Amino acid sequence: MFPIGHPSFEMLHHTSKNQTSSSEDSDNEKRFSSCANDNLLLQKKAVPRSSTDGWDMAIRSESGSEKESGASRDSDSSASVGCYPLPLKRKENPKSDDEMPSKILFRDSEDTFLQPHSCSHLKGSIKTKFWICRECYKTHDTNQYACRFFSFRLVKWSKAQYMTDEGFAHPSDATEDDRQLWLPSVNQSSNQNTFDFHVARFILSQVGDQFCSLLRQEEAAMNLHLGDDDSVNWKKPMQGVREMCDVCKTTLFNFHWACHRCGFVVCIDCYKARQNGEKKAWMVKASDHDEWKWLHCTSRAPHEQDKLILCQTIAADCLSKLGQLVHQVRHLYKMPQTCRCEWTPRLIQGVNEGRVRELIKSDPVNAIISHLENGPSIPNNSEAKEARVLLELEEQEKPQLDIKLDFPSTIHEDSSSESDDETGTQSGLVDLLVPKSTSCNMLNGNGSSAGCQDQTLNGKNERRARPADKSLSESIQPTTVSSPSKGLNKPMNCILEDVLSRIQPQTPEVVKPIKPMQHFVRRCQGSAYVSHNQLNPRVMTKSQSAEMYPEVPHDWLCNGRLLRLINPSHPGNYRIFQDQWRRGQPVIVGNMTSLLNMDLWHPNSFCKDFGEQKNDLINCATGNLVPNRPMKEFWEGFENFSKRLKDDKGNPMLLKLKDWPPGEDFAELLPERFQDLMQALPLAEYTKRSGRFNLASWLPDFFVRPDLGPKMYNAYGSALFPTKGTTNLHLDISDAVNFMVYVGIPCDADYNQHIEEAYNAIDEAGCDEMTRRRVRLKGEMPGALWHIYHACDADKIRDLLNKVAIERGTKLEPHHDPIHDQNWYLDAELRDRLYKEYDVTGYAIVQCLGDAVFIPAGAPHQVRNLHNCVKVAEDFVSPENVSHCFHLTQEFRDLTDTHSNHEDKLQIKNIIYHTIKSAVSTLMNEALKHE
């Protein structure tokens, strides 16, 4: 490992004779600005294109956007994001097309320098003799930042006063400012970090192994290169420009290949796929690209792999240095490392070992939660309480359920004890309120156990929860329930509700063989990866969780599998949420209406403010697009059934407002509503743009920030259409939280009929008894019905849908994906088959007015609006689910151009890199302090 000194570590700096530093550029600007008028050689007259150089070809159209540029959005926090200050802007005031950098005027020098402007601009201003990039071929007035060779290609003046090509920049040409973007800021006296120690250690423990996986991919790219020239070229990143692969539209992170003539680029995966002969079924040869979907060069010739040059984006050797630092810091702080990387522990100079030991001692598992709650940094003893509760229950001689409940052990200084830190123990869950004579069968009126459910868990001998039986709500006999003495004065409804919240019904264990999948073969094996940090799903009773989280108002739905937080502002929510979230389980936060200005979210308010604007609508009953309609036609139908648009048969359409607001930032188009939403966000450290647990917030402003919302989802209710979903089964690459801000029934509709049909839909959906009682007896207005499945069950769902499609005589297209195509809604029949044939069951969730549903990344889910709903969704990237984001990027890149989520706009590799960089910076600064 490179040496690290106190107070900061050294950064190796290699220069070449071709290097042009930023300070030299500034000197040249001053030196030659005074003689600009004397250089008449820069007259702007066009130079005829030479057919021998291949510059007379016609411009060919290309599908898709090749680059995306633009400044990053302002967040709801200050301009400085994360522990990294605002990066150096290489172009504070980009020059107009009529201006030319002064160093071009100095033609007597024989030194090389980076191409200072776009190819088209240079060609129209001076004499040039180099290949013009494909962007400049598309338009003759290409902006310098869109040009493929701007600040990448080395040029020089020839004796004949031509600007000629001299190759490309080398990684060693990076200046200190270039390295600053990619290396941690290790300085004990620096106060710029907004990461604190607890957050940094938690994030590094969650994301460190994923960074190592990224590092190994980059290292393997070196061995893929087929060209004779093994040298690596450096493509200097441009601020506000998102570089993408020309084949799969994935954001380029570091290593990639480029054409030295036109600038065509391919990522590691596309280069490797062609090398291995892995051709996709949707790849068809066309006039502008070959059978591998590789665009032709500007010379009209196909691109050959061995003719492409190997390039990297990260300056110098910053990637390998950060990789060494990650392993050293995790070793220093006794953090488990399961990445299997080869590295040699070395002493980090200047480390205060005594301080490090004290930091480790004061930072056990989940000490971060105490910090977020503004309390003392004391250990979170929820794990110890959980273990004690389970052991006490096991000792009681009562009917037991054979389930596996996972709880993490406390981290000790000995790192070997942490490698197995999150193991499960077998425990029994007992009925605390119902006497021995009261059993699950007793709750079912006919004495059978048909309405009882198994527990949902993962493991060799574990069982899945069956969909709830509709007859359960109809057959409960409250008068047969015996309550404890302390509850004799309670109303019977309250006693029954308390009983239901504390028991987990049981059925005789039935071990069903899991059939291997026969109708789905995964194209990208890597996307099935699950982080070692993610625990198995757990089942809880209120009596257990109340012991572990006594101050947090909450309850359990879906038979103890779904956490519902009752007070959205309670500071203790983080503790129980994180324990559930790291298991890949969804969460509900209720009572959001108490924090929102509900007048802003009423349909009449949107109709008044945006009624005259036009937008596309979707008829959910048919899936057909209703293009370019005034939005007042949609919003008026929200409150009046008679004002809804009619289809060809004269029936009112079941409409959904598609992707609104489209393209614009929610904060800019709806500033008042944006502010109202931001101040009400639950678990803001995860959900806000500036949240410390939202890893996207640590991406420097240098890069194009991903569009994570908010986005609105507005649709009519479909309670009268049992087989039609508002949003078909799909999954998202990032985590999301969805808020229900309005629920309504048209004033001219049959109110009782809509209410009854909504209840029937809830019963049919497999919801548990607590959920049914919530909407029937507590008077909460149900808005939408969700079915959410674990990310690890996605392939089983694909196999079932492909199987059903074959049974219905549908030909399976090899490049289609039954989940990503979003053509399926799992009705009762399909959900029942999914359980019986694949042992998969999901979470049947009723989202009422004021509920916020948290959906983990990669979890397949579908939504059916029971009544008219206005919903707002905000995406985020949590440390617990970043592995799903990483591997879903691989899965999404295999989709065709017709999929809306084909492009990698999340930039998860950049997010992972800069989050780790910030965390390492904080932990190093803490270790180097001497107080």
CSV table of N, CA, C and O in Angstrom, one decimal, residues 369-445:
chain,number,residue,atom,x,y,z
A,369,ILE,N,-28.0,4.5,15.3
A,369,ILE,CA,-29.4,4.9,15.5
A,369,ILE,C,-29.5,5.8,16.7
A,369,ILE,O,-30.2,6.8,16.6
A,370,SER,N,-28.7,5.6,17.7
A,370,SER,CA,-28.7,6.5,18.9
A,370,SER,C,-28.3,7.9,18.5
A,370,SER,O,-28.8,8.9,18.9
A,371,HIS,N,-27.3,7.9,17.6
A,371,HIS,CA,-26.9,9.2,17.1
A,371,HIS,C,-28.0,9.9,16.3
A,371,HIS,O,-28.1,11.1,16.5
A,372,LEU,N,-28.7,9.2,15.4
A,372,LEU,CA,-29.7,9.8,14.7
A,372,LEU,C,-30.9,10.3,15.6
A,372,LEU,O,-31.6,11.3,15.2
A,373,GLU,N,-31.1,9.6,16.7
A,373,GLU,CA,-32.1,10.0,17.6
A,373,GLU,C,-31.7,11.1,18.5
A,373,GLU,O,-32.4,11.5,19.5
A,374,ASN,N,-30.5,11.7,18.3
A,374,ASN,CA,-30.0,12.8,19.1
A,374,ASN,C,-29.8,12.4,20.6
A,374,ASN,O,-29.9,13.2,21.5
A,375,GLY,N,-29.5,11.1,20.8
A,375,GLY,CA,-29.3,10.7,22.1
A,375,GLY,C,-27.8,10.3,22.3
A,375,GLY,O,-27.0,10.5,21.4
A,376,PRO,N,-27.4,9.9,23.4
A,376,PRO,CA,-26.0,9.5,23.7
A,376,PRO,C,-25.7,8.3,22.8
A,376,PRO,O,-26.5,7.4,22.5
A,377,SER,N,-24.4,8.2,22.4
A,377,SER,CA,-24.0,7.1,21.6
A,377,SER,C,-23.8,5.8,22.4
A,377,SER,O,-22.6,5.5,22.8
A,378,ILE,N,-24.8,5.2,22.8
A,378,ILE,CA,-24.8,4.0,23.6
A,378,ILE,C,-25.2,2.8,22.7
A,378,ILE,O,-25.9,3.0,21.7
A,379,PRO,N,-24.8,1.6,23.1
A,379,PRO,CA,-25.2,0.5,22.3
A,379,PRO,C,-26.7,0.3,22.2
A,379,PRO,O,-27.4,0.6,23.2
A,380,ASN,N,-27.1,-0.1,21.1
A,380,ASN,CA,-28.5,-0.5,20.9
A,380,ASN,C,-28.7,-1.9,21.4
A,380,ASN,O,-28.2,-2.9,20.8
A,381,ASN,N,-29.5,-2.1,22.4
A,381,ASN,CA,-29.6,-3.4,23.0
A,381,ASN,C,-30.8,-4.1,22.6
A,381,ASN,O,-31.3,-5.1,23.2
A,382,SER,N,-31.4,-3.7,21.4
A,382,SER,CA,-32.6,-4.4,20.9
A,382,SER,C,-32.3,-5.8,20.6
A,382,SER,O,-33.1,-6.7,20.7
A,383,GLU,N,-31.0,-6.1,20.1
A,383,GLU,CA,-30.7,-7.5,19.8
A,383,GLU,C,-30.7,-8.3,21.0
A,383,GLU,O,-31.1,-9.5,21.0
A,384,ALA,N,-30.1,-7.8,22.1
A,384,ALA,CA,-30.0,-8.5,23.3
A,384,ALA,C,-31.4,-8.8,23.9
A,384,ALA,O,-31.7,-9.9,24.4
A,385,LYS,N,-32.3,-7.8,23.8
A,385,LYS,CA,-33.6,-7.9,24.3
A,385,LYS,C,-34.4,-9.0,23.4
A,385,LYS,O,-35.1,-9.8,24.0
A,386,GLU,N,-34.1,-8.9,22.1
A,386,GLU,CA,-34.8,-9.9,21.3
A,386,GLU,C,-34.4,-11.3,21.6
A,386,GLU,O,-35.2,-12.2,21.7
A,387,ALA,N,-33.1,-11.5,21.9
A,387,ALA,CA,-32.6,-12.8,22.2
A,387,ALA,C,-33.2,-13.3,23.6
A,387,ALA,O,-33.6,-14.4,23.7
A,388,ARG,N,-33.3,-12.4,24.5
A,388,ARG,CA,-33.8,-12.7,25.8
A,388,ARG,C,-35.3,-13.1,25.7
A,388,ARG,O,-35.8,-14.0,26.3
A,389,VAL,N,-36.1,-12.3,25.0
A,389,VAL,CA,-37.5,-12.5,24.8
A,389,VAL,C,-37.7,-13.9,24.2
A,389,VAL,O,-38.6,-14.7,24.6
A,390,LEU,N,-36.9,-14.2,23.2
A,390,LEU,CA,-37.1,-15.5,22.5
A,390,LEU,C,-36.8,-16.7,23.4
A,390,LEU,O,-37.4,-17.7,23.4
A,391,LEU,N,-35.7,-16.5,24.2
A,391,LEU,CA,-35.3,-17.6,25.1
A,391,LEU,C,-36.4,-17.8,26.2
A,391,LEU,O,-36.7,-18.9,26.6
A,392,GLU,N,-37.0,-16.7,26.7
A,392,GLU,CA,-38.0,-16.9,27.7
A,392,GLU,C,-39.3,-17.6,27.1
A,392,GLU,O,-39.9,-18.4,27.8
A,393,LEU,N,-39.6,-17.2,25.9
A,393,LEU,CA,-40.7,-17.9,25.2
A,393,LEU,C,-40.5,-19.4,25.0
A,393,LEU,O,-41.4,-20.2,25.1
A,394,GLU,N,-39.3,-19.7,24.7
A,394,GLU,CA,-39.0,-21.1,24.4
A,394,GLU,C,-39.1,-22.0,25.7
A,394,GLU,O,-39.4,-23.2,25.6
A,395,GLU,N,-38.9,-21.4,26.8
A,395,GLU,CA,-39.0,-22.1,28.1
A,395,GLU,C,-40.4,-22.4,28.5
A,395,GLU,O,-40.7,-23.2,29.4
A,396,GLN,N,-41.3,-21.6,28.0
A,396,GLN,CA,-42.7,-21.8,28.3
A,396,GLN,C,-43.3,-23.1,27.6
A,396,GLN,O,-43.1,-23.3,26.5
A,397,GLU,N,-44.1,-23.8,28.4
A,397,GLU,CA,-44.7,-25.1,27.8
A,397,GLU,C,-46.0,-24.7,27.2
A,397,GLU,O,-47.1,-24.9,27.7
A,398,LYS,N,-45.9,-24.2,26.0
A,398,LYS,CA,-47.0,-23.8,25.2
A,398,LYS,C,-46.8,-24.2,23.7
A,398,LYS,O,-45.7,-24.5,23.3
A,399,PRO,N,-47.9,-24.3,23.0
A,399,PRO,CA,-47.7,-24.7,21.5
A,399,PRO,C,-46.7,-23.8,20.9
A,399,PRO,O,-46.8,-22.5,21.1
A,400,GLN,N,-45.8,-24.3,20.1
A,400,GLN,CA,-44.8,-23.6,19.5
A,400,GLN,C,-44.9,-23.6,18.0
A,400,GLN,O,-45.4,-24.6,17.4
A,401,LEU,N,-44.3,-22.6,17.4
A,401,LEU,CA,-44.2,-22.6,15.9
A,401,LEU,C,-42.7,-22.6,15.6
A,401,LEU,O,-41.9,-21.9,16.2
A,402,ASP,N,-42.4,-23.5,14.7
A,402,ASP,CA,-41.0,-23.7,14.3
A,402,ASP,C,-40.6,-22.7,13.3
A,402,ASP,O,-40.8,-22.9,12.1
A,403,ILE,N,-40.1,-21.6,13.8
A,403,ILE,CA,-39.7,-20.5,12.9
A,403,ILE,C,-38.3,-20.1,13.2
A,403,ILE,O,-37.8,-20.4,14.3
A,404,LYS,N,-37.7,-19.4,12.3
A,404,LYS,CA,-36.3,-18.9,12.4
A,404,LYS,C,-36.4,-17.4,12.5
A,404,LYS,O,-36.8,-16.8,11.6
A,405,LEU,N,-35.9,-16.9,13.6
A,405,LEU,CA,-35.9,-15.5,13.8
A,405,LEU,C,-34.5,-15.0,13.9
A,405,LEU,O,-33.7,-15.4,14.8
A,406,ASP,N,-34.1,-14.1,13.1
A,406,ASP,CA,-32.7,-13.7,13.0
A,406,ASP,C,-32.4,-12.5,13.9
A,406,ASP,O,-33.2,-11.6,13.9
A,407,PHE,N,-31.3,-12.5,14.6
A,407,PHE,CA,-30.9,-11.3,15.3
A,407,PHE,C,-29.4,-11.2,15.3
A,407,PHE,O,-28.7,-12.2,15.4
A,408,PRO,N,-28.9,-10.0,15.1
A,408,PRO,CA,-27.4,-9.8,15.0
A,408,PRO,C,-26.8,-9.8,16.3
A,408,PRO,O,-27.3,-9.4,17.3
A,409,SER,N,-25.6,-10.3,16.4
A,409,SER,CA,-24.8,-10.2,17.6
A,409,SER,C,-24.1,-8.9,17.6
A,409,SER,O,-23.9,-8.2,16.7
A,410,THR,N,-23.6,-8.6,18.8
A,410,THR,CA,-22.8,-7.3,19.0
A,410,THR,C,-21.4,-7.5,18.5
A,410,THR,O,-20.8,-8.4,18.6
A,411,ILE,N,-21.0,-6.4,17.8
A,411,ILE,CA,-19.6,-6.4,17.3
A,411,ILE,C,-18.6,-6.2,18.4
A,411,ILE,O,-18.7,-5.3,19.2
A,412,HIS,N,-17.6,-7.1,18.4
A,412,HIS,CA,-16.5,-6.9,19.4
A,412,HIS,C,-15.3,-6.5,18.7
A,412,HIS,O,-15.2,-6.4,17.5
A,413,GLU,N,-14.3,-6.3,19.5
A,413,GLU,CA,-13.0,-5.8,18.9
A,413,GLU,C,-12.4,-6.9,18.0
A,413,GLU,O,-11.7,-6.7,17.1
A,414,ASP,N,-12.7,-8.2,18.4
A,414,ASP,CA,-12.1,-9.3,17.6
A,414,ASP,C,-12.9,-9.4,16.3
A,414,ASP,O,-14.1,-9.8,16.4
A,415,SER,N,-12.3,-9.1,15.2
A,415,SER,CA,-13.0,-9.1,13.9
A,415,SER,C,-13.5,-10.5,13.6
A,415,SER,O,-14.5,-10.7,12.8
A,416,SER,N,-12.9,-11.6,14.1
A,416,SER,CA,-13.3,-12.9,13.8
A,416,SER,C,-14.7,-13.2,14.3
A,416,SER,O,-15.4,-14.1,13.7
A,417,SER,N,-15.1,-12.6,15.3
A,417,SER,CA,-16.5,-12.8,15.9
A,417,SER,C,-17.5,-12.1,15.0
A,417,SER,O,-18.7,-12.4,15.2
A,418,GLU,N,-17.1,-11.3,14.1
A,418,GLU,CA,-18.1,-10.6,13.3
A,418,GLU,C,-18.4,-11.2,12.0
A,418,GLU,O,-19.4,-10.9,11.3
A,419,SER,N,-17.6,-12.2,11.6
A,419,SER,CA,-17.9,-12.8,10.3
A,419,SER,C,-19.1,-13.6,10.3
A,419,SER,O,-19.7,-13.8,9.2
A,420,ASP,N,-19.5,-14.1,11.5
A,420,ASP,CA,-20.8,-14.8,11.5
A,420,ASP,C,-21.8,-14.0,12.4
A,420,ASP,O,-22.5,-14.6,13.2
A,421,ASP,N,-21.8,-12.7,12.3
A,421,ASP,CA,-22.5,-11.9,13.2
A,421,ASP,C,-24.0,-11.9,13.1
A,421,ASP,O,-24.7,-11.5,13.9
A,422,GLU,N,-24.6,-12.4,12.0
A,422,GLU,CA,-26.0,-12.3,11.9
A,422,GLU,C,-26.6,-13.7,11.6
A,422,GLU,O,-27.1,-13.9,10.5
A,423,THR,N,-26.5,-14.5,12.6
A,423,THR,CA,-27.0,-15.8,12.4
A,423,THR,C,-28.4,-15.9,13.2
A,423,THR,O,-28.7,-15.2,14.1
A,424,GLY,N,-29.2,-16.9,12.7
A,424,GLY,CA,-30.5,-17.0,13.3
A,424,GLY,C,-30.5,-18.1,14.4
A,424,GLY,O,-29.7,-18.9,14.5
A,425,THR,N,-31.6,-18.0,15.2
A,425,THR,CA,-31.8,-19.0,16.2
A,425,THR,C,-33.2,-19.5,16.1
A,425,THR,O,-34.1,-18.8,15.7
A,426,GLN,N,-33.4,-20.8,16.3
A,426,GLN,CA,-34.7,-21.4,16.3
A,426,GLN,C,-35.4,-21.0,17.6
A,426,GLN,O,-34.9,-21.1,18.7
A,427,SER,N,-36.7,-20.5,17.4
A,427,SER,CA,-37.4,-20.1,18.6
A,427,SER,C,-38.9,-20.4,18.4
A,427,SER,O,-39.3,-20.6,17.3
A,428,GLY,N,-39.6,-20.4,19.5
A,428,GLY,CA,-41.0,-20.6,19.4
A,428,GLY,C,-41.8,-19.3,19.7
A,428,GLY,O,-41.4,-18.6,20.6
A,429,LEU,N,-42.9,-19.0,19.0
A,429,LEU,CA,-43.7,-17.9,19.3
A,429,LEU,C,-45.0,-18.4,19.9
A,429,LEU,O,-45.6,-19.3,19.4
A,430,VAL,N,-45.4,-17.8,21.0
A,430,VAL,CA,-46.5,-18.3,21.7
A,430,VAL,C,-47.6,-17.3,21.9
A,430,VAL,O,-47.3,-16.1,21.6
A,431,ASP,N,-48.8,-17.7,22.2
A,431,ASP,CA,-49.9,-16.8,22.4
A,431,ASP,C,-49.9,-16.3,23.8
A,431,ASP,O,-50.0,-17.1,24.8
A,432,LEU,N,-49.7,-15.0,23.9
A,432,LEU,CA,-49.5,-14.4,25.3
A,432,LEU,C,-50.9,-14.1,25.9
A,432,LEU,O,-51.0,-13.9,27.1
A,433,LEU,N,-51.9,-13.8,25.1
A,433,LEU,CA,-53.2,-13.4,25.7
A,433,LEU,C,-54.2,-14.5,25.6
A,433,LEU,O,-55.1,-14.4,26.4
A,434,VAL,N,-54.2,-15.4,24.7
A,434,VAL,CA,-55.2,-16.4,24.6
A,434,VAL,C,-54.8,-17.6,25.4
A,434,VAL,O,-53.7,-18.1,25.3
A,435,PRO,N,-55.7,-18.1,26.2
A,435,PRO,CA,-55.3,-19.3,27.0
A,435,PRO,C,-55.0,-20.5,26.2
A,435,PRO,O,-55.3,-20.5,25.0
A,436,LYS,N,-54.5,-21.6,26.8
A,436,LYS,CA,-54.2,-22.8,26.1
A,436,LYS,C,-55.4,-23.4,25.3
A,436,LYS,O,-55.2,-24.0,24.3
A,437,SER,N,-56.5,-23.2,25.9
A,437,SER,CA,-57.7,-23.8,25.2
A,437,SER,C,-58.1,-23.1,23.9
A,437,SER,O,-58.8,-23.6,23.1
A,438,THR,N,-57.6,-21.8,23.8
A,438,THR,CA,-57.8,-21.0,22.6
A,438,THR,C,-56.7,-21.3,21.6
A,438,THR,O,-55.6,-20.9,21.8
A,439,SER,N,-57.1,-21.9,20.5
A,439,SER,CA,-56.1,-22.2,19.5
A,439,SER,C,-56.4,-21.5,18.2
A,439,SER,O,-57.4,-20.9,18.1
A,440,CYS,N,-55.6,-21.8,17.2
A,440,CYS,CA,-55.8,-21.2,15.9
A,440,CYS,C,-57.1,-21.8,15.3
A,440,CYS,O,-57.9,-21.1,14.7
A,441,ASN,N,-57.4,-23.1,15.6
A,441,ASN,CA,-58.6,-23.7,15.1
A,441,ASN,C,-59.8,-23.1,15.8
A,441,ASN,O,-60.9,-23.0,15.1
A,442,MET,N,-59.7,-22.6,17.0
A,442,MET,CA,-60.8,-22.0,17.7
A,442,MET,C,-61.2,-20.7,17.0
A,442,MET,O,-62.4,-20.4,17.0
A,443,LEU,N,-60.3,-20.0,16.5
A,443,LEU,CA,-60.6,-18.8,15.8
A,443,LEU,C,-61.3,-19.0,14.5
A,443,LEU,O,-62.0,-18.1,14.0
A,444,ASN,N,-61.2,-20.2,13.9
A,444,ASN,CA,-61.9,-20.5,12.7
A,444,ASN,C,-63.2,-21.2,13.1
A,444,ASN,O,-63.1,-22.3,13.8
A,445,GLY,N,-64.3,-20.7,12.8
A,445,GLY,CA,-65.5,-21.1,13.3
A,445,GLY,C,-65.8,-22.6,13.0
A,445,GLY,O,-66.5,-23.2,13.8
